């Protein structure tokens, strides 16, 4: 009965948030509370919730101070050069932008922390997606999937947990998996290319010169430039031109692109919700020449309405302290990787130093904390709400019964292939439960079953890493709320769009592991 109720509880939660019948925070609290009563353990609800909160409190503290720290670094301009570099590479081509998102997320993921990866990636890339009216869900999908693959680094969590649970060396697990994980990362880049092509077909291709309005608007302090728009000339198959307003000293050179037949910027495919922006294809473009311009004041107003846009003239910039902030961030990430101190303590100290040095006056410090309080409250609230879900799932015994049901359901004939079974099971199980629950509760059971058929614990441990590409989009992963919160997208929309691609990436990693003889 507990097994059935466990699966029904998870399914109920997912259906409610994907159909937008409840907010994730409410569903994380009310659904498990209801099922706790249904299993006859309502009297223990408080105990389960407090246990869950106790387990996740350090994570909530880490996220709270990490958001403040990286929020301050964004305010003072630490990541502005990254934005300029990406702009030079991406220009205004959706394919380059989506691939650039994947590369940036993969590189930043080397620090082993998903929250910092998402904060940096969203801060750098979101202005481009907003300006070009691209689907922000593409950004969250690519960032989450790339981070999931890279999350397998020994200091990222899953590998260390697998090593601890099975009493193995982390290097022995991770190093042989590198070729398979590299294939998985290449697949993420290919996925980014495919999704970028889809966005290009939907929006049309807009390529501008190095000095274009978009680059000046984000990268050049003091510049006043119009937002470029697409105008189709002559008919649906006619080339489009980029038209810029006369905000600068001269007109921006025009570069031809193409509108796809039957594609408009405001139309989204069935599995790709839009960003809610206006249609960039002018009405009546199929029968007459149409051009549109956006004045500099309009562009400035749009930037003011979008708090995620990096204003090159914002008063919080601290160019004289750039190298200090860069050194502080590098030192913080180094200490994080070396695990010199607990991660929450490192971010607490880092946030205190960053605020004190960059904003020595108390009113300025309060203003910076207030500016990021919405993200702090949203993310920490989600973490504590998730603690209710995990506390009930674990405390009532649902997780244990679900795991044993799955393991017992493996036919005896698959015993010699238990590593493959573990890889397949890791995809849904790491999505439906925390890494702690999976690696400390289920992987030892799978290893025990595999040992009876001559499968080594090392192979089981390697196979257990396969599902991490999907795990990073799990509602039980606190970092994903940083991603959707900063990107300002609904968690249900992100889930619907991302799950299929992340699961496919995990299967690619599994296939590569088999091809290379790793498991």
Short mmCIF file of C-alpha atoms in Angstrom, two decimals:
data_model
loop_
_atom_site.label_atom_id
_atom_site.label_comp_id
_atom_site.label_asym_id
_atom_site.label_seq_id
_atom_site.Cartn_x
_atom_site.Cartn_y
_atom_site.Cartn_z
CA UNK A 1 0.00 0.00 0.00
CA UNK A 2 2.83 2.42 0.85
CA UNK A 3 4.38 1.72 -2.54
CA UNK A 4 1.20 2.61 -4.41
CA UNK A 5 0.55 5.70 -2.30
CA UNK A 6 4.13 6.86 -2.83
CA UNK A 7 3.84 6.72 -6.60
CA UNK A 8 0.36 8.30 -6.50
CA UNK A 9 1.65 11.13 -4.31
CA UNK A 10 4.48 11.93 -6.71
CA UNK A 11 2.17 11.69 -9.72
CA UNK A 12 -0.40 13.95 -8.04
CA UNK A 13 2.24 16.56 -7.30
CA UNK A 14 3.59 16.55 -10.86
CA UNK A 15 0.14 16.72 -12.45
CA UNK A 16 -0.93 19.63 -10.26
CA UNK A 17 2.10 21.77 -11.00
CA UNK A 18 2.30 20.90 -14.69
CA UNK A 19 -1.38 21.73 -15.17
CA UNK A 20 -0.87 24.86 -13.05
CA UNK A 21 -3.64 23.91 -10.65
CA UNK A 22 -1.37 24.73 -7.71
CA UNK A 23 1.87 26.60 -7.22
CA UNK A 24 4.95 24.41 -6.60
CA UNK A 25 5.28 25.76 -3.05
CA UNK A 26 1.68 24.93 -2.15
CA UNK A 27 1.83 21.52 -3.83
CA UNK A 28 5.07 20.62 -2.06
CA UNK A 29 3.38 21.25 1.27
CA UNK A 30 -0.27 20.25 0.88
CA UNK A 31 0.08 17.09 -1.24
CA UNK A 32 2.45 15.27 1.15
CA UNK A 33 0.45 16.48 4.17
CA UNK A 34 -2.69 14.93 2.67
CA UNK A 35 -0.98 11.63 1.88
CA UNK A 36 0.60 11.53 5.33
CA UNK A 37 -2.93 11.52 6.73
CA UNK A 38 -4.08 8.91 4.19
CA UNK A 39 -1.38 6.44 5.27
CA UNK A 40 -2.55 6.85 8.88
CA UNK A 41 0.49 8.77 10.14
CA UNK A 42 -0.95 12.26 10.35
CA UNK A 43 0.02 12.45 14.03
CA UNK A 44 3.69 12.25 12.99
CA UNK A 45 3.47 14.96 10.31
CA UNK A 46 5.21 17.56 12.50
CA UNK A 47 8.05 15.15 13.23
CA UNK A 48 8.54 14.31 9.56
CA UNK A 49 8.50 17.97 8.52
CA UNK A 50 11.01 19.01 11.18
CA UNK A 51 13.31 16.14 10.17
CA UNK A 52 13.10 17.25 6.55
CA UNK A 53 13.74 20.89 7.43
CA UNK A 54 16.70 19.89 9.56
CA UNK A 55 18.22 18.00 6.64
CA UNK A 56 17.71 20.85 4.16
CA UNK A 57 18.38 23.86 6.41
CA UNK A 58 22.10 24.02 5.48
CA UNK A 59 21.11 23.97 1.80
CA UNK A 60 18.64 26.81 2.34
CA UNK A 61 21.29 28.85 4.16
CA UNK A 62 23.79 28.19 1.38
CA UNK A 63 21.34 29.30 -1.30
CA UNK A 64 20.32 32.40 0.62
CA UNK A 65 23.86 33.73 1.01
CA UNK A 66 24.93 32.49 -2.45
CA UNK A 67 22.11 34.53 -4.02
CA UNK A 68 23.19 37.61 -2.07
CA UNK A 69 26.85 37.08 -2.97
CA UNK A 70 26.38 36.54 -6.67
CA UNK A 71 23.67 39.18 -6.77
CA UNK A 72 26.21 41.68 -5.45
CA UNK A 73 28.81 40.48 -7.96
CA UNK A 74 26.28 41.02 -10.75
CA UNK A 75 25.44 44.47 -9.38
CA UNK A 76 29.07 45.58 -9.29
CA UNK A 77 29.74 44.37 -12.85
CA UNK A 78 31.89 41.28 -12.33
CA UNK A 79 30.12 39.35 -15.10
CA UNK A 80 29.71 42.19 -17.60
CA UNK A 81 32.87 41.14 -19.54
CA UNK A 82 31.38 37.64 -19.87
CA UNK A 83 28.26 39.18 -21.38
CA UNK A 84 30.34 41.20 -23.83
CA UNK A 85 32.37 38.13 -24.80
CA UNK A 86 29.25 36.06 -25.39
CA UNK A 87 27.71 38.91 -27.38
CA UNK A 88 30.71 39.00 -29.70
CA UNK A 89 30.35 35.28 -30.32
CA UNK A 90 26.56 35.07 -30.42
CA UNK A 91 25.73 38.37 -32.11
CA UNK A 92 21.98 37.96 -32.62
CA UNK A 93 21.89 34.42 -34.02
CA UNK A 94 19.59 32.16 -31.94
CA UNK A 95 21.74 29.11 -32.74
CA UNK A 96 24.88 30.74 -31.38
CA UNK A 97 23.04 32.06 -28.35
CA UNK A 98 21.65 28.66 -27.33
CA UNK A 99 24.98 26.91 -27.93
CA UNK A 100 26.70 29.69 -25.99
CA UNK A 101 24.29 29.05 -23.12
CA UNK A 102 25.26 25.37 -23.06
CA UNK A 103 28.98 26.13 -23.15
CA UNK A 104 28.75 28.77 -20.43
CA UNK A 105 26.67 26.51 -18.15
CA UNK A 106 29.09 23.62 -18.66
CA UNK A 107 32.17 25.71 -17.89
CA UNK A 108 30.71 27.37 -14.81
CA UNK A 109 29.47 23.97 -13.59
CA UNK A 110 33.07 23.03 -12.86
CA UNK A 111 32.63 24.70 -9.47
CA UNK A 112 30.35 21.81 -8.54
CA UNK A 113 27.44 23.96 -7.39
CA UNK A 114 24.26 24.17 -9.47
CA UNK A 115 23.00 27.34 -7.81
CA UNK A 116 26.02 29.43 -8.74
CA UNK A 117 25.99 27.96 -12.25
CA UNK A 118 22.40 29.02 -12.82
CA UNK A 119 22.87 32.46 -11.32
CA UNK A 120 25.84 33.24 -13.56
CA UNK A 121 24.32 31.68 -16.68
CA UNK A 122 20.94 33.38 -16.33
CA UNK A 123 22.50 36.75 -15.51
CA UNK A 124 24.69 36.60 -18.61
CA UNK A 125 22.23 35.12 -21.10
CA UNK A 126 18.75 36.29 -20.11
CA UNK A 127 19.17 39.82 -21.56
CA UNK A 128 19.87 38.26 -24.98
CA UNK A 129 16.83 35.98 -24.83
CA UNK A 130 14.59 38.85 -23.74
CA UNK A 131 15.88 41.26 -26.37
CA UNK A 132 15.53 38.80 -29.24
CA UNK A 133 12.22 37.43 -27.91
CA UNK A 134 13.56 33.90 -27.73
CA UNK A 135 11.89 31.25 -25.59
CA UNK A 136 13.44 31.44 -22.11
CA UNK A 137 12.48 27.79 -21.61
CA UNK A 138 15.18 26.87 -24.12
CA UNK A 139 17.71 28.60 -21.89
CA UNK A 140 16.54 26.86 -18.71
CA UNK A 141 16.44 23.48 -20.47
CA UNK A 142 19.96 23.72 -21.87
CA UNK A 143 21.44 25.16 -18.68
CA UNK A 144 19.86 22.51 -16.43
CA UNK A 145 20.83 19.59 -18.69
CA UNK A 146 24.43 20.76 -19.14
CA UNK A 147 24.75 21.26 -15.40
CA UNK A 148 23.29 17.81 -14.78
CA UNK A 149 25.99 16.13 -16.86
CA UNK A 150 28.73 18.20 -15.23
CA UNK A 151 27.28 17.60 -11.77
CA UNK A 152 29.02 14.22 -11.77
CA UNK A 153 32.43 15.76 -11.01
CA UNK A 154 33.76 14.23 -7.75
CA UNK A 155 33.21 17.46 -5.81
CA UNK A 156 29.71 17.94 -7.21
CA UNK A 157 27.91 15.52 -4.89
CA UNK A 158 26.61 12.36 -6.65
CA UNK A 159 30.01 10.74 -7.16
CA UNK A 160 31.04 11.42 -3.57
CA UNK A 161 27.74 10.00 -2.31
CA UNK A 162 28.10 6.85 -4.42
CA UNK A 163 31.68 6.39 -3.21
CA UNK A 164 30.66 6.85 0.41
CA UNK A 165 27.64 4.56 0.19
CA UNK A 166 29.62 1.70 -1.37
CA UNK A 167 32.97 2.45 0.35
CA UNK A 168 34.80 3.06 -2.92
CA UNK A 169 37.31 5.61 -4.16
CA UNK A 170 35.64 8.54 -5.95
CA UNK A 171 38.36 8.65 -8.61
CA UNK A 172 37.85 4.97 -9.38
CA UNK A 173 34.20 5.73 -10.11
CA UNK A 174 34.54 9.02 -11.97
CA UNK A 175 37.68 8.74 -14.13
CA UNK A 176 36.50 5.73 -16.22
CA UNK A 177 33.16 7.52 -16.73
CA UNK A 178 34.80 10.56 -18.36
CA UNK A 179 34.45 9.32 -21.99
CA UNK A 180 30.73 8.58 -21.52
CA UNK A 181 30.13 11.89 -19.77
CA UNK A 182 32.02 13.68 -22.56
CA UNK A 183 29.67 12.09 -25.09
CA UNK A 184 26.75 13.24 -22.97
CA UNK A 185 28.08 16.80 -22.92
CA UNK A 186 28.59 16.76 -26.68
CA UNK A 187 25.00 15.63 -27.02
CA UNK A 188 23.90 18.61 -24.91
CA UNK A 189 25.79 20.90 -27.32
CA UNK A 190 24.07 19.14 -30.24
CA UNK A 191 20.72 19.54 -28.48
CA UNK A 192 21.47 23.25 -28.03
CA UNK A 193 22.21 23.48 -31.76
CA UNK A 194 18.91 21.76 -32.63
CA UNK A 195 16.89 23.96 -30.27
CA UNK A 196 18.71 27.01 -31.60
CA UNK A 197 17.79 26.05 -35.16
CA UNK A 198 14.19 25.72 -34.05
CA UNK A 199 14.32 29.20 -32.54
CA UNK A 200 15.93 30.56 -35.71
CA UNK A 201 13.10 29.08 -37.80
CA UNK A 202 10.54 30.58 -35.46
CA UNK A 203 12.08 34.03 -35.21
CA UNK A 204 14.05 34.42 -38.40
CA UNK A 205 17.77 35.10 -38.60
CA UNK A 206 19.03 38.48 -37.48
CA UNK A 207 22.77 39.03 -37.83
CA UNK A 208 24.31 42.38 -37.02
CA UNK A 209 27.81 43.83 -37.24
CA UNK A 210 30.19 44.13 -34.29
CA UNK A 211 28.93 47.63 -33.49
CA UNK A 212 25.26 46.71 -33.56
CA UNK A 213 22.63 48.28 -31.36
CA UNK A 214 22.17 45.20 -29.20
CA UNK A 215 25.84 44.92 -28.35
CA UNK A 216 26.11 48.62 -27.60
CA UNK A 217 23.00 48.51 -25.45
CA UNK A 218 24.40 45.81 -23.18
CA UNK A 219 28.15 46.16 -23.51
CA UNK A 220 29.09 49.77 -24.09
CA UNK A 221 28.66 52.13 -21.14
CA UNK A 222 26.92 55.35 -22.12
CA UNK A 223 25.64 54.08 -25.44
CA UNK A 224 22.11 54.89 -26.52
CA UNK A 225 20.88 52.53 -29.17
CA UNK A 226 17.68 51.20 -30.57
CA UNK A 227 16.55 47.65 -30.15
CA UNK A 228 16.82 45.89 -33.52
CA UNK A 229 13.68 44.40 -34.97
CA UNK A 230 12.97 42.18 -37.94
CA UNK A 231 10.90 43.36 -40.86
CA UNK A 232 9.85 41.03 -43.66
CA UNK A 233 9.91 42.71 -47.05
CA UNK A 234 7.82 41.67 -50.04
CA UNK A 235 6.36 38.37 -48.92
CA UNK A 236 6.71 35.35 -46.64
CA UNK A 237 9.76 34.08 -48.53
CA UNK A 238 11.42 37.45 -48.96
CA UNK A 239 14.57 38.31 -47.03
CA UNK A 240 14.17 40.16 -43.79
CA UNK A 241 16.22 43.19 -42.87
CA UNK A 242 17.32 44.45 -39.50
CA UNK A 243 16.11 47.98 -38.90
CA UNK A 244 17.63 50.02 -36.09
CA UNK A 245 16.53 53.31 -34.66
CA UNK A 246 18.67 56.36 -34.98
CA UNK A 247 19.79 56.41 -31.37
CA UNK A 248 23.50 56.64 -32.10
CA UNK A 249 25.68 58.91 -34.19
CA UNK A 250 24.98 56.91 -37.32
CA UNK A 251 22.72 54.17 -38.61
CA UNK A 252 23.55 50.58 -37.88
CA UNK A 253 24.56 48.63 -41.01
CA UNK A 254 21.81 46.34 -42.17
CA UNK A 255 22.39 42.62 -42.70
CA UNK A 256 19.94 40.39 -44.48
CA UNK A 257 18.36 37.36 -42.89
CA UNK A 258 15.46 35.07 -43.75
CA UNK A 259 12.01 34.53 -42.40
CA UNK A 260 10.95 30.90 -42.62
CA UNK A 261 7.87 30.11 -44.63
CA UNK A 262 4.92 29.95 -42.29
CA UNK A 263 6.95 30.97 -39.22
CA UNK A 264 6.44 34.04 -37.10
CA UNK A 265 8.15 35.27 -33.99
CA UNK A 266 5.00 35.17 -31.98
CA UNK A 267 4.01 31.61 -32.83
CA UNK A 268 5.31 28.78 -30.71
CA UNK A 269 5.41 25.09 -31.39
CA UNK A 270 3.25 22.83 -29.29
CA UNK A 271 6.06 21.78 -27.00
CA UNK A 272 7.79 25.14 -26.86
CA UNK A 273 5.90 27.83 -24.99
CA UNK A 274 6.89 31.36 -25.82
CA UNK A 275 8.13 34.09 -23.59
CA UNK A 276 5.03 36.18 -23.83
CA UNK A 277 6.72 38.85 -25.93
CA UNK A 278 5.03 40.53 -28.87
CA UNK A 279 5.26 39.12 -32.34
CA UNK A 280 8.42 40.43 -33.99
CA UNK A 281 7.06 39.84 -37.49
CA UNK A 282 5.13 42.91 -38.65
CA UNK A 283 1.51 42.52 -39.61
CA UNK A 284 0.81 42.70 -43.30
CA UNK A 285 4.37 41.83 -44.24
CA UNK A 286 3.15 39.30 -46.80
CA UNK A 287 1.67 41.93 -49.06
CA UNK A 288 3.58 45.12 -48.51
CA UNK A 289 6.94 46.41 -47.51
CA UNK A 290 6.93 46.99 -43.78
CA UNK A 291 9.61 48.44 -41.57
CA UNK A 292 9.57 49.16 -37.90
CA UNK A 293 11.89 51.04 -35.62
CA UNK A 294 12.33 51.33 -31.91
CA UNK A 295 13.59 54.61 -30.57
CA UNK A 296 16.36 54.90 -28.03
CA UNK A 297 13.90 56.02 -25.37
CA UNK A 298 11.74 52.95 -26.04
CA UNK A 299 14.76 50.70 -25.66
CA UNK A 300 15.71 52.41 -22.43
CA UNK A 301 12.16 51.97 -21.13
CA UNK A 302 12.23 48.29 -22.03
CA UNK A 303 15.48 47.87 -20.16
CA UNK A 304 14.03 49.60 -17.14
CA UNK A 305 11.01 47.28 -17.20
CA UNK A 306 13.24 44.21 -17.35
CA UNK A 307 15.24 43.98 -14.12
CA UNK A 308 17.34 41.17 -15.56
CA UNK A 309 18.87 43.40 -18.22
CA UNK A 310 22.42 44.44 -17.28
CA UNK A 311 22.29 48.22 -17.47
CA UNK A 312 25.80 49.43 -18.41
CA UNK A 313 25.19 52.67 -16.50
CA UNK A 314 23.76 51.23 -13.28
CA UNK A 315 24.97 53.11 -10.21
CA UNK A 316 26.06 49.93 -8.42
CA UNK A 317 29.02 49.35 -10.76
CA UNK A 318 32.41 49.26 -9.03
CA UNK A 319 35.01 49.21 -11.84
CA UNK A 320 37.87 50.15 -9.48
CA UNK A 321 37.14 47.04 -7.40
CA UNK A 322 36.83 44.67 -10.37
CA UNK A 323 40.01 42.70 -9.72
CA UNK A 324 39.32 42.51 -6.01
CA UNK A 325 35.88 41.03 -6.72
CA UNK A 326 37.34 38.64 -9.30
CA UNK A 327 40.00 37.47 -6.82
CA UNK A 328 37.40 37.11 -4.05
CA UNK A 329 35.17 34.99 -6.29
CA UNK A 330 38.09 32.84 -7.47
CA UNK A 331 39.18 32.29 -3.87
CA UNK A 332 35.62 31.44 -2.82
CA UNK A 333 35.21 28.86 -5.58
CA UNK A 334 38.64 27.39 -4.84
CA UNK A 335 37.81 26.95 -1.16
CA UNK A 336 34.45 25.50 -2.18
CA UNK A 337 36.12 22.87 -4.37
CA UNK A 338 38.72 22.07 -1.71
CA UNK A 339 35.90 21.85 0.88
CA UNK A 340 37.97 23.85 3.35
CA UNK A 341 34.82 24.98 5.16
CA UNK A 342 31.15 24.02 4.83
CA UNK A 343 29.63 25.66 1.74
CA UNK A 344 27.03 27.69 3.71
CA UNK A 345 29.81 29.16 5.85
CA UNK A 346 31.88 30.05 2.79
CA UNK A 347 29.02 31.92 1.13
CA UNK A 348 28.05 33.61 4.39
CA UNK A 349 31.61 34.94 4.79
CA UNK A 350 31.85 35.82 1.09
CA UNK A 351 28.58 37.75 1.13
CA UNK A 352 29.66 39.69 4.21
CA UNK A 353 33.02 40.63 2.69
CA UNK A 354 31.49 41.54 -0.71
CA UNK A 355 28.88 43.80 0.86
CA UNK A 356 31.33 45.49 3.22
CA UNK A 357 34.00 46.24 0.62
CA UNK A 358 31.75 47.22 -2.30
CA UNK A 359 29.10 49.05 -0.28
CA UNK A 360 30.71 50.38 2.90
CA UNK A 361 27.69 52.55 3.79
CA UNK A 362 24.86 50.86 5.67
CA UNK A 363 22.00 52.27 3.53
CA UNK A 364 23.69 50.90 0.40
CA UNK A 365 24.11 47.48 1.97
CA UNK A 366 20.46 47.40 3.00
CA UNK A 367 19.46 48.43 -0.52
CA UNK A 368 21.45 45.59 -2.08
CA UNK A 369 20.00 43.01 0.31
CA UNK A 370 16.51 44.33 -0.34
CA UNK A 371 17.09 44.20 -4.10
CA UNK A 372 17.75 40.46 -3.92
CA UNK A 373 15.30 39.63 -1.16
CA UNK A 374 12.63 38.41 -3.61
CA UNK A 375 14.93 35.73 -5.01
CA UNK A 376 16.12 34.81 -1.52
CA UNK A 377 12.58 34.42 -0.22
CA UNK A 378 11.34 32.47 -3.24
CA UNK A 379 14.22 30.01 -3.26
CA UNK A 380 14.53 29.46 0.50
CA UNK A 381 10.74 29.09 0.69
CA UNK A 382 10.84 26.40 -1.99
CA UNK A 383 13.62 24.57 -0.15
CA UNK A 384 11.67 24.43 3.09
CA UNK A 385 8.54 23.41 1.20
CA UNK A 386 10.52 20.62 -0.46
CA UNK A 387 11.58 19.57 3.04
CA UNK A 388 7.93 18.75 3.77
CA UNK A 389 7.75 16.56 0.67
CA UNK A 390 11.00 14.68 1.33
CA UNK A 391 10.29 14.43 5.07
CA UNK A 392 6.93 12.74 4.51
CA UNK A 393 8.23 10.57 1.68
CA UNK A 394 11.07 9.31 3.86
CA UNK A 395 9.42 9.30 7.27
CA UNK A 396 6.38 7.28 6.23
CA UNK A 397 8.59 4.65 4.58
CA UNK A 398 7.24 5.32 1.09
CA UNK A 399 10.72 5.73 -0.42
CA UNK A 400 11.96 2.44 1.01
CA UNK A 401 8.91 0.51 -0.15
CA UNK A 402 9.06 2.05 -3.62
CA UNK A 403 12.76 1.18 -3.95
CA UNK A 404 12.36 -2.40 -2.82
CA UNK A 405 9.37 -2.87 -5.12
CA UNK A 406 11.45 -1.72 -8.07
CA UNK A 407 14.44 -3.90 -7.15
CA UNK A 408 12.28 -6.96 -6.47
CA UNK A 409 10.60 -6.41 -9.83
CA UNK A 410 13.88 -6.97 -11.70
CA UNK A 411 13.70 -10.45 -13.34
CA UNK A 412 16.38 -12.93 -12.27
CA UNK A 413 17.52 -13.15 -15.87
CA UNK A 414 18.67 -9.52 -15.69
CA UNK A 415 20.86 -10.19 -12.66
CA UNK A 416 24.12 -10.31 -14.65
CA UNK A 417 23.11 -6.98 -16.23
CA UNK A 418 22.38 -5.25 -12.95
CA UNK A 419 24.69 -2.35 -13.88
CA UNK A 420 22.51 -1.59 -16.91
CA UNK A 421 19.40 -1.95 -14.76
CA UNK A 422 20.91 0.50 -12.28
CA UNK A 423 21.61 2.99 -15.05
CA UNK A 424 18.03 2.78 -16.32
CA UNK A 425 16.54 3.03 -12.84
CA UNK A 426 18.75 6.01 -11.95
CA UNK A 427 16.93 8.16 -14.53
CA UNK A 428 13.46 8.16 -12.89
CA UNK A 429 14.63 7.53 -9.32
CA UNK A 430 17.02 10.50 -9.15
CA UNK A 431 14.18 12.65 -10.47
CA UNK A 432 11.64 11.48 -7.91
CA UNK A 433 13.92 11.62 -4.88
CA UNK A 434 16.94 13.42 -3.49
CA UNK A 435 20.48 12.28 -4.17
CA UNK A 436 20.85 11.33 -0.51
CA UNK A 437 17.80 9.09 -0.69
CA UNK A 438 18.93 7.44 -3.91
CA UNK A 439 22.63 6.92 -3.18
CA UNK A 440 22.34 5.98 0.49
CA UNK A 441 19.01 4.18 0.34
CA UNK A 442 18.75 2.47 -3.03
CA UNK A 443 22.21 2.11 -4.57
CA UNK A 444 23.43 -0.22 -1.75
CA UNK A 445 20.41 -2.46 -2.41
CA UNK A 446 21.19 -2.52 -6.13
CA UNK A 447 24.85 -3.24 -5.40
CA UNK A 448 23.89 -6.13 -3.14
CA UNK A 449 21.62 -7.57 -5.83
CA UNK A 450 24.37 -7.14 -8.43
CA UNK A 451 27.02 -8.80 -6.24
CA UNK A 452 24.91 -11.96 -6.16
CA UNK A 453 25.35 -12.16 -9.94
CA UNK A 454 29.01 -11.18 -10.09
CA UNK A 455 28.54 -7.47 -10.86
CA UNK A 456 31.10 -5.34 -9.04
CA UNK A 457 30.00 -2.44 -6.79
CA UNK A 458 32.19 -0.13 -8.90
CA UNK A 459 30.09 -0.79 -12.00
CA UNK A 460 26.92 -0.17 -10.00
CA UNK A 461 28.35 3.11 -8.72
CA UNK A 462 29.27 4.28 -12.23
CA UNK A 463 25.85 3.34 -13.60
CA UNK A 464 24.16 5.26 -10.79
CA UNK A 465 25.57 8.53 -12.21
CA UNK A 466 23.66 8.17 -15.48
CA UNK A 467 20.46 9.89 -14.31
CA UNK A 468 22.06 13.16 -13.19
CA UNK A 469 21.17 14.95 -16.44
CA UNK A 470 17.49 14.64 -15.47
CA UNK A 471 18.05 14.98 -11.74
CA UNK A 472 18.94 18.67 -12.00
CA UNK A 473 15.37 19.44 -13.13
CA UNK A 474 13.79 17.52 -10.26
CA UNK A 475 11.37 19.46 -8.04
CA UNK A 476 13.41 18.18 -5.09
CA UNK A 477 16.59 19.96 -6.22
CA UNK A 478 16.77 23.42 -4.62
CA UNK A 479 19.02 24.83 -7.35
CA UNK A 480 16.32 24.43 -10.02
CA UNK A 481 14.23 27.03 -8.20
CA UNK A 482 17.11 29.48 -8.57
CA UNK A 483 17.05 28.78 -12.30
CA UNK A 484 13.32 29.20 -12.88
CA UNK A 485 13.08 32.04 -10.37
CA UNK A 486 15.76 34.20 -11.99
CA UNK A 487 14.49 33.32 -15.47
CA UNK A 488 10.93 34.14 -14.34
CA UNK A 489 9.35 31.03 -15.88
CA UNK A 490 6.83 28.65 -14.35
CA UNK A 491 8.32 25.47 -12.91
CA UNK A 492 5.61 23.41 -14.61
CA UNK A 493 6.48 24.90 -18.00
CA UNK A 494 10.16 24.17 -17.43
CA UNK A 495 9.34 20.60 -16.44
CA UNK A 496 7.18 19.92 -19.49
CA UNK A 497 9.79 21.30 -21.86
CA UNK A 498 12.94 19.88 -20.27
CA UNK A 499 12.14 16.39 -19.01
CA UNK A 500 12.13 14.66 -22.40
CA UNK A 501 15.43 16.22 -23.49
CA UNK A 502 17.15 15.59 -20.17
CA UNK A 503 15.99 11.96 -20.11
CA UNK A 504 17.27 11.50 -23.66
CA UNK A 505 20.64 12.92 -22.61
CA UNK A 506 20.80 10.43 -19.74
CA UNK A 507 20.08 7.57 -22.15
CA UNK A 508 22.89 8.80 -24.40
CA UNK A 509 25.29 8.68 -21.43
CA UNK A 510 24.08 5.15 -20.65
CA UNK A 511 24.54 4.06 -24.26
CA UNK A 512 28.05 5.55 -24.37
CA UNK A 513 28.93 3.77 -21.12
CA UNK A 514 27.92 0.46 -22.67
CA UNK A 515 29.72 1.21 -25.93
CA UNK A 516 32.97 2.02 -24.13
CA UNK A 517 32.64 -0.99 -21.83
CA UNK A 518 32.55 1.20 -18.72
CA UNK A 519 29.62 -0.67 -17.20
#
